[in-house]
mmCIF file of N, CA and C in Angstrom:
data_model
loop_
_atom_site.group_PDB
_atom_site.id
_atom_site.type_symbol
_atom_site.label_atom_id
_atom_site.label_comp_id
_atom_site.label_asym_id
_atom_site.label_seq_id
_atom_site.Cartn_x
_atom_site.Cartn_y
_atom_site.Cartn_z
ATOM 1 N N MET A 1 0.834 -1.164 0.000
ATOM 2 C CA MET A 1 0.000 0.000 0.000
ATOM 3 C C MET A 1 0.888 1.239 0.000
ATOM 4 N N THR A 2 0.408 2.307 -0.569
ATOM 5 C CA THR A 2 1.128 3.583 -0.602
ATOM 6 C C THR A 2 0.444 4.549 0.355
ATOM 7 N N ILE A 3 1.244 5.181 1.225
ATOM 8 C CA ILE A 3 0.688 6.162 2.158
ATOM 9 C C ILE A 3 1.426 7.488 2.003
ATOM 10 N N VAL A 4 0.756 8.543 2.419
ATOM 11 C CA VAL A 4 1.345 9.880 2.421
ATOM 12 C C VAL A 4 1.916 10.142 3.803
ATOM 13 N N VAL A 5 3.169 10.574 3.836
ATOM 14 C CA VAL A 5 3.839 10.928 5.081
ATOM 15 C C VAL A 5 4.217 12.395 4.989
ATOM 16 N N THR A 6 3.910 13.133 6.042
ATOM 17 C CA THR A 6 4.270 14.548 6.065
ATOM 18 C C THR A 6 5.104 14.842 7.304
ATOM 19 N N ASP A 7 5.912 15.874 7.190
ATOM 20 C CA ASP A 7 6.613 16.446 8.335
ATOM 21 C C ASP A 7 5.994 17.812 8.567
ATOM 22 N N SER A 8 5.746 18.122 9.825
ATOM 23 C CA SER A 8 5.126 19.395 10.169
ATOM 24 C C SER A 8 5.783 19.989 11.392
ATOM 25 N N THR A 9 5.606 21.294 11.539
ATOM 26 C CA THR A 9 6.043 21.982 12.747
ATOM 27 C C THR A 9 4.911 21.887 13.771
ATOM 28 N N PRO A 10 5.173 22.192 15.034
ATOM 29 C CA PRO A 10 4.105 22.169 16.033
ATOM 30 C C PRO A 10 2.952 23.117 15.721
ATOM 31 N N THR A 11 3.206 24.141 14.905
ATOM 32 C CA THR A 11 2.132 25.070 14.545
ATOM 33 C C THR A 11 1.319 24.582 13.351
ATOM 34 N N GLY A 12 1.699 23.433 12.790
ATOM 35 C CA GLY A 12 0.932 22.856 11.687
ATOM 36 C C GLY A 12 1.486 23.152 10.309
ATOM 37 N N LYS A 13 2.588 23.888 10.220
ATOM 38 C CA LYS A 13 3.168 24.184 8.919
ATOM 39 C C LYS A 13 3.847 22.933 8.371
ATOM 40 N N GLN A 14 3.436 22.511 7.193
ATOM 41 C CA GLN A 14 4.017 21.330 6.573
ATOM 42 C C GLN A 14 5.369 21.674 5.958
ATOM 43 N N THR A 15 6.394 20.886 6.308
ATOM 44 C CA THR A 15 7.744 21.161 5.822
ATOM 45 C C THR A 15 8.220 20.123 4.809
ATOM 46 N N ALA A 16 7.563 18.994 4.740
ATOM 47 C CA ALA A 16 7.932 17.959 3.768
ATOM 48 C C ALA A 16 6.743 17.033 3.558
ATOM 49 N N ARG A 17 6.713 16.433 2.376
ATOM 50 C CA ARG A 17 5.642 15.497 2.025
ATOM 51 C C ARG A 17 6.251 14.442 1.122
ATOM 52 N N LEU A 18 6.001 13.170 1.434
ATOM 53 C CA LEU A 18 6.515 12.109 0.584
ATOM 54 C C LEU A 18 5.552 10.941 0.564
ATOM 55 N N LEU A 19 5.682 10.144 -0.466
ATOM 56 C CA LEU A 19 4.893 8.923 -0.597
ATOM 57 C C LEU A 19 5.761 7.738 -0.229
ATOM 58 N N LEU A 20 5.229 6.852 0.585
ATOM 59 C CA LEU A 20 5.906 5.606 0.904
ATOM 60 C C LEU A 20 5.118 4.471 0.273
ATOM 61 N N ALA A 21 5.771 3.729 -0.593
ATOM 62 C CA ALA A 21 5.113 2.629 -1.293
ATOM 63 C C ALA A 21 5.389 1.312 -0.593
ATOM 64 N N GLU A 22 4.497 0.387 -0.807
ATOM 65 C CA GLU A 22 4.631 -0.984 -0.309
ATOM 66 C C GLU A 22 4.739 -1.063 1.205
ATOM 67 N N VAL A 23 3.996 -0.205 1.890
ATOM 68 C CA VAL A 23 3.950 -0.236 3.353
ATOM 69 C C VAL A 23 3.003 -1.356 3.762
ATOM 70 N N PRO A 24 3.480 -2.296 4.586
ATOM 71 C CA PRO A 24 2.590 -3.364 5.028
ATOM 72 C C PRO A 24 1.563 -2.845 6.041
ATOM 73 N N SER A 25 0.434 -3.497 6.095
ATOM 74 C CA SER A 25 -0.577 -3.166 7.092
ATOM 75 C C SER A 25 -1.195 -4.465 7.573
ATOM 76 N N PRO A 26 -1.224 -4.689 8.879
ATOM 77 C CA PRO A 26 -0.840 -3.774 9.943
ATOM 78 C C PRO A 26 0.677 -3.662 10.075
ATOM 79 N N ILE A 27 1.089 -2.576 10.693
ATOM 80 C CA ILE A 27 2.497 -2.294 10.956
ATOM 81 C C ILE A 27 2.560 -1.556 12.281
ATOM 82 N N THR A 28 3.575 -1.821 13.087
ATOM 83 C CA THR A 28 3.704 -1.070 14.338
ATOM 84 C C THR A 28 4.328 0.290 14.038
ATOM 85 N N LEU A 29 4.169 1.201 14.970
ATOM 86 C CA LEU A 29 4.782 2.520 14.793
ATOM 87 C C LEU A 29 6.294 2.389 14.682
ATOM 88 N N ARG A 30 6.904 1.529 15.504
ATOM 89 C CA ARG A 30 8.351 1.313 15.440
ATOM 90 C C ARG A 30 8.755 0.855 14.029
ATOM 91 N N GLU A 31 8.023 -0.105 13.482
ATOM 92 C CA GLU A 31 8.321 -0.603 12.133
ATOM 93 C C GLU A 31 8.116 0.482 11.081
ATOM 94 N N LEU A 32 7.085 1.303 11.269
ATOM 95 C CA LEU A 32 6.818 2.384 10.318
ATOM 96 C C LEU A 32 7.941 3.420 10.328
ATOM 97 N N ILE A 33 8.415 3.777 11.512
ATOM 98 C CA ILE A 33 9.530 4.728 11.599
ATOM 99 C C ILE A 33 10.752 4.143 10.896
ATOM 100 N N ARG A 34 11.065 2.882 11.181
ATOM 101 C CA ARG A 34 12.226 2.235 10.561
ATOM 102 C C ARG A 34 12.039 2.134 9.047
ATOM 103 N N PHE A 35 10.824 1.825 8.576
ATOM 104 C CA PHE A 35 10.522 1.729 7.146
ATOM 105 C C PHE A 35 10.756 3.088 6.477
ATOM 106 N N ARG A 36 10.234 4.133 7.113
ATOM 107 C CA ARG A 36 10.400 5.470 6.545
ATOM 108 C C ARG A 36 11.876 5.857 6.459
ATOM 109 N N VAL A 37 12.624 5.628 7.528
ATOM 110 C CA VAL A 37 14.045 5.982 7.523
ATOM 111 C C VAL A 37 14.779 5.179 6.451
ATOM 112 N N ARG A 38 14.480 3.888 6.341
ATOM 113 C CA ARG A 38 15.139 3.056 5.319
ATOM 114 C C ARG A 38 14.891 3.621 3.920
ATOM 115 N N GLU A 39 13.658 4.015 3.644
ATOM 116 C CA GLU A 39 13.329 4.570 2.330
ATOM 117 C C GLU A 39 14.014 5.912 2.096
ATOM 118 N N GLU A 40 14.036 6.767 3.099
ATOM 119 C CA GLU A 40 14.683 8.072 2.946
ATOM 120 C C GLU A 40 16.184 7.925 2.744
ATOM 121 N N VAL A 41 16.809 7.000 3.478
ATOM 122 C CA VAL A 41 18.246 6.776 3.314
ATOM 123 C C VAL A 41 18.537 6.212 1.932
ATOM 124 N N ALA A 42 17.710 5.306 1.446
ATOM 125 C CA ALA A 42 17.908 4.750 0.104
ATOM 126 C C ALA A 42 17.819 5.849 -0.951
ATOM 127 N N ARG A 43 16.859 6.748 -0.796
ATOM 128 C CA ARG A 43 16.723 7.861 -1.753
ATOM 129 C C ARG A 43 17.938 8.787 -1.683
ATOM 130 N N ARG A 44 18.395 9.064 -0.464
ATOM 131 C CA ARG A 44 19.571 9.936 -0.308
ATOM 132 C C ARG A 44 20.815 9.273 -0.884
ATOM 133 N N ASN A 45 20.987 7.992 -0.599
ATOM 134 C CA ASN A 45 22.157 7.273 -1.093
ATOM 135 C C ASN A 45 22.165 7.197 -2.617
ATOM 136 N N ALA A 46 21.008 7.170 -3.237
ATOM 137 C CA ALA A 46 20.923 7.128 -4.696
ATOM 138 C C ALA A 46 21.378 8.447 -5.321
ATOM 139 N N ARG A 47 21.299 9.545 -4.559
ATOM 140 C CA ARG A 47 21.681 10.870 -5.074
ATOM 141 C C ARG A 47 23.070 11.305 -4.661
ATOM 142 N N SER A 48 23.711 10.557 -3.776
ATOM 143 C CA SER A 48 24.967 11.026 -3.200
ATOM 144 C C SER A 48 26.020 9.923 -3.226
ATOM 145 N N ALA A 49 27.269 10.341 -3.335
ATOM 146 C CA ALA A 49 28.369 9.377 -3.289
ATOM 147 C C ALA A 49 28.596 8.881 -1.860
ATOM 148 N N ALA A 50 28.287 9.732 -0.888
ATOM 149 C CA ALA A 50 28.433 9.334 0.522
ATOM 150 C C ALA A 50 27.292 8.398 0.898
ATOM 151 N N ARG A 51 27.618 7.293 1.498
ATOM 152 C CA ARG A 51 26.615 6.300 1.891
ATOM 153 C C ARG A 51 26.308 6.412 3.382
ATOM 154 N N LEU A 52 25.055 6.262 3.683
ATOM 155 C CA LEU A 52 24.572 6.321 5.056
ATOM 156 C C LEU A 52 23.929 4.980 5.396
ATOM 157 N N GLY A 53 24.247 4.443 6.542
ATOM 158 C CA GLY A 53 23.635 3.196 6.975
ATOM 159 C C GLY A 53 22.253 3.455 7.551
ATOM 160 N N TRP A 54 21.238 2.809 6.990
ATOM 161 C CA TRP A 54 19.861 3.090 7.406
ATOM 162 C C TRP A 54 19.553 2.555 8.799
ATOM 163 N N GLU A 55 20.165 1.442 9.196
ATOM 164 C CA GLU A 55 19.804 0.838 10.479
ATOM 165 C C GLU A 55 20.190 1.731 11.663
ATOM 166 N N SER A 56 21.384 2.323 11.626
ATOM 167 C CA SER A 56 21.771 3.216 12.725
ATOM 168 C C SER A 56 20.925 4.490 12.702
ATOM 169 N N ALA A 57 20.592 4.975 11.507
ATOM 170 C CA ALA A 57 19.728 6.155 11.404
ATOM 171 C C ALA A 57 18.327 5.840 11.946
ATOM 172 N N ALA A 58 17.835 4.628 11.672
ATOM 173 C CA ALA A 58 16.512 4.226 12.175
ATOM 174 C C ALA A 58 16.528 4.103 13.695
ATOM 175 N N ASP A 59 17.604 3.540 14.239
ATOM 176 C CA ASP A 59 17.723 3.438 15.698
ATOM 177 C C ASP A 59 17.714 4.826 16.334
ATOM 178 N N THR A 60 18.401 5.764 15.711
ATOM 179 C CA THR A 60 18.433 7.138 16.206
ATOM 180 C C THR A 60 17.039 7.754 16.173
ATOM 181 N N ALA A 61 16.288 7.507 15.102
ATOM 182 C CA ALA A 61 14.928 8.049 14.982
ATOM 183 C C ALA A 61 14.005 7.466 16.044
ATOM 184 N N VAL A 62 14.118 6.175 16.292
ATOM 185 C CA VAL A 62 13.278 5.547 17.323
ATOM 186 C C VAL A 62 13.615 6.127 18.695
ATOM 187 N N ARG A 63 14.896 6.292 18.979
ATOM 188 C CA ARG A 63 15.299 6.903 20.262
ATOM 189 C C ARG A 63 14.765 8.335 20.372
ATOM 190 N N ALA A 64 14.801 9.078 19.283
ATOM 191 C CA ALA A 64 14.274 10.450 19.302
ATOM 192 C C ALA A 64 12.786 10.453 19.637
ATOM 193 N N PHE A 65 12.053 9.487 19.108
ATOM 194 C CA PHE A 65 10.622 9.396 19.417
ATOM 195 C C PHE A 65 10.418 9.150 20.909
ATOM 196 N N THR A 66 11.218 8.249 21.492
ATOM 197 C CA THR A 66 11.049 7.935 22.918
ATOM 198 C C THR A 66 11.406 9.115 23.814
ATOM 199 N N ARG A 67 12.186 10.066 23.292
ATOM 200 C CA ARG A 67 12.563 11.269 24.052
ATOM 201 C C ARG A 67 11.695 12.472 23.664
ATOM 202 N N ASN A 68 10.573 12.198 22.989
ATOM 203 C CA ASN A 68 9.641 13.248 22.554
ATOM 204 C C ASN A 68 10.266 14.226 21.574
ATOM 205 N N GLY A 69 11.188 13.735 20.744
ATOM 206 C CA GLY A 69 11.789 14.570 19.709
ATOM 207 C C GLY A 69 10.805 14.864 18.583
ATOM 208 N N PHE A 70 9.822 13.988 18.447
ATOM 209 C CA PHE A 70 8.744 14.202 17.481
ATOM 210 C C PHE A 70 7.545 13.372 17.903
ATOM 211 N N PHE A 71 6.391 13.780 17.408
ATOM 212 C CA PHE A 71 5.148 13.057 17.639
ATOM 213 C C PHE A 71 4.660 12.517 16.303
ATOM 214 N N VAL A 72 3.838 11.479 16.356
ATOM 215 C CA VAL A 72 3.296 10.890 15.136
ATOM 216 C C VAL A 72 1.774 10.852 15.243
ATOM 217 N N PHE A 73 1.137 11.293 14.168
ATOM 218 C CA PHE A 73 -0.318 11.249 14.078
ATOM 219 C C PHE A 73 -0.699 10.426 12.854
ATOM 220 N N VAL A 74 -1.686 9.570 13.019
ATOM 221 C CA VAL A 74 -2.301 8.876 11.886
ATOM 222 C C VAL A 74 -3.681 9.489 11.773
ATOM 223 N N GLY A 75 -3.880 10.253 10.697
ATOM 224 C CA GLY A 75 -5.089 11.059 10.614
ATOM 225 C C GLY A 75 -5.033 12.095 11.718
ATOM 226 N N ASP A 76 -6.073 12.142 12.546
ATOM 227 C CA ASP A 76 -6.124 13.103 13.648
ATOM 228 C C ASP A 76 -5.738 12.483 14.983
ATOM 229 N N ARG A 77 -5.350 11.215 14.987
ATOM 230 C CA ARG A 77 -5.067 10.500 16.231
ATOM 231 C C ARG A 77 -3.575 10.384 16.481
ATOM 232 N N GLN A 78 -3.143 10.838 17.669
ATOM 233 C CA GLN A 78 -1.735 10.714 18.035
ATOM 234 C C GLN A 78 -1.447 9.274 18.453
ATOM 235 N N VAL A 79 -0.340 8.731 17.942
ATOM 236 C CA VAL A 79 0.097 7.390 18.305
ATOM 237 C C VAL A 79 1.262 7.548 19.277
ATOM 238 N N GLU A 80 1.119 6.968 20.455
ATOM 239 C CA GLU A 80 2.128 7.154 21.502
ATOM 240 C C GLU A 80 2.937 5.915 21.789
ATOM 241 N N ASP A 81 2.448 4.746 21.388
ATOM 242 C CA ASP A 81 3.095 3.472 21.704
ATOM 243 C C ASP A 81 3.827 2.947 20.471
ATOM 244 N N LEU A 82 5.140 2.784 20.590
ATOM 245 C CA LEU A 82 5.944 2.295 19.460
ATOM 246 C C LEU A 82 5.497 0.924 18.965
ATOM 247 N N ASP A 83 4.934 0.121 19.850
ATOM 248 C CA ASP A 83 4.570 -1.240 19.472
ATOM 249 C C ASP A 83 3.081 -1.421 19.190
ATOM 250 N N GLU A 84 2.371 -0.305 19.075
ATOM 251 C CA GLU A 84 0.952 -0.377 18.732
ATOM 252 C C GLU A 84 0.794 -0.756 17.266
ATOM 253 N N PRO A 85 0.003 -1.806 16.981
ATOM 254 C CA PRO A 85 -0.241 -2.155 15.575
ATOM 255 C C PRO A 85 -1.139 -1.096 14.923
ATOM 256 N N LEU A 86 -0.735 -0.647 13.767
ATOM 257 C CA LEU A 86 -1.500 0.348 13.022
ATOM 258 C C LEU A 86 -2.072 -0.311 11.776
ATOM 259 N N SER A 87 -3.383 -0.219 11.610
ATOM 260 C CA SER A 87 -4.013 -0.702 10.389
ATOM 261 C C SER A 87 -4.214 0.516 9.501
ATOM 262 N N LEU A 88 -3.302 0.696 8.580
ATOM 263 C CA LEU A 88 -3.321 1.881 7.726
ATOM 264 C C LEU A 88 -4.142 1.622 6.473
ATOM 265 N N ALA A 89 -4.744 2.684 5.979
ATOM 266 C CA ALA A 89 -5.440 2.656 4.698
ATOM 267 C C ALA A 89 -4.764 3.671 3.790
ATOM 268 N N GLU A 90 -4.910 3.493 2.483
ATOM 269 C CA GLU A 90 -4.236 4.414 1.560
ATOM 270 C C GLU A 90 -4.707 5.845 1.738
ATOM 271 N N ALA A 91 -5.881 6.036 2.306
ATOM 272 C CA ALA A 91 -6.398 7.387 2.513
ATOM 273 C C ALA A 91 -5.791 8.046 3.746
ATOM 274 N N ASP A 92 -5.112 7.255 4.582
ATOM 275 C CA ASP A 92 -4.530 7.809 5.806
ATOM 276 C C ASP A 92 -3.301 8.657 5.501
ATOM 277 N N GLU A 93 -3.185 9.744 6.231
ATOM 278 C CA GLU A 93 -1.968 10.556 6.178
ATOM 279 C C GLU A 93 -1.273 10.408 7.513
ATOM 280 N N VAL A 94 0.017 10.104 7.468
ATOM 281 C CA VAL A 94 0.814 9.955 8.677
ATOM 282 C C VAL A 94 1.662 11.208 8.813
ATOM 283 N N SER A 95 1.481 11.914 9.927
ATOM 284 C CA SER A 95 2.190 13.169 10.157
ATOM 285 C C SER A 95 3.227 13.001 11.249
ATOM 286 N N PHE A 96 4.439 13.421 10.943
ATOM 287 C CA PHE A 96 5.524 13.467 11.913
ATOM 288 C C PHE A 96 5.676 14.934 12.306
ATOM 289 N N VAL A 97 5.390 15.233 13.552
ATOM 290 C CA VAL A 97 5.482 16.607 14.040
ATOM 291 C C VAL A 97 6.786 16.717 14.812
ATOM 292 N N ARG A 98 7.717 17.428 14.231
ATOM 293 C CA ARG A 98 9.049 17.569 14.826
ATOM 294 C C ARG A 98 9.072 18.794 15.720
ATOM 295 N N LEU A 99 9.577 18.580 16.918
ATOM 296 C CA LEU A 99 9.654 19.679 17.865
ATOM 297 C C LEU A 99 10.936 20.444 17.664
ATOM 298 N N VAL A 100 10.844 21.738 17.727
ATOM 299 C CA VAL A 100 11.991 22.606 17.518
ATOM 300 C C VAL A 100 12.369 23.213 18.867
ATOM 301 N N PRO A 101 13.629 23.057 19.298
ATOM 302 C CA PRO A 101 14.006 23.647 20.578
ATOM 303 C C PRO A 101 13.940 25.166 20.535
ATOM 304 N N LEU A 102 13.589 25.756 21.670
ATOM 305 C CA LEU A 102 13.556 27.211 21.753
ATOM 306 C C LEU A 102 14.965 27.758 21.681
ATOM 307 N N VAL A 103 15.105 28.897 21.049
ATOM 308 C CA VAL A 103 16.410 29.545 20.933
ATOM 309 C C VAL A 103 16.883 29.940 22.328
ATOM 310 N N GLY A 104 18.112 29.550 22.643
ATOM 311 C CA GLY A 104 18.692 29.909 23.927
ATOM 312 C C GLY A 104 18.195 29.080 25.096
ATOM 313 N N GLY A 105 17.402 28.049 24.838
ATOM 314 C CA GLY A 105 16.928 27.294 25.984
ATOM 315 C C GLY A 105 16.498 25.994 25.583
#
């Protein structure tokens, strides 16, 4: 299945939008984060001579989620549990809301 993934700021401004193809359903949030990172690294590696290992990048992303570095919404519902099974539909939009640290603090 193909789903739409967006990155947004806490104020709702969309900063990126991409399509992820062949996403299995059901999938846990942890698996979805790792799937997304793997796809993004593959796309980056295809454009660059420098190679990035997707597994370490995925581990970093999962750790960032556990430290509230970003939130994930499927439709209008926030997903808080990395191991929650998600039954996604092609109409679903998955939003990654990245938190931006305050300047000077």
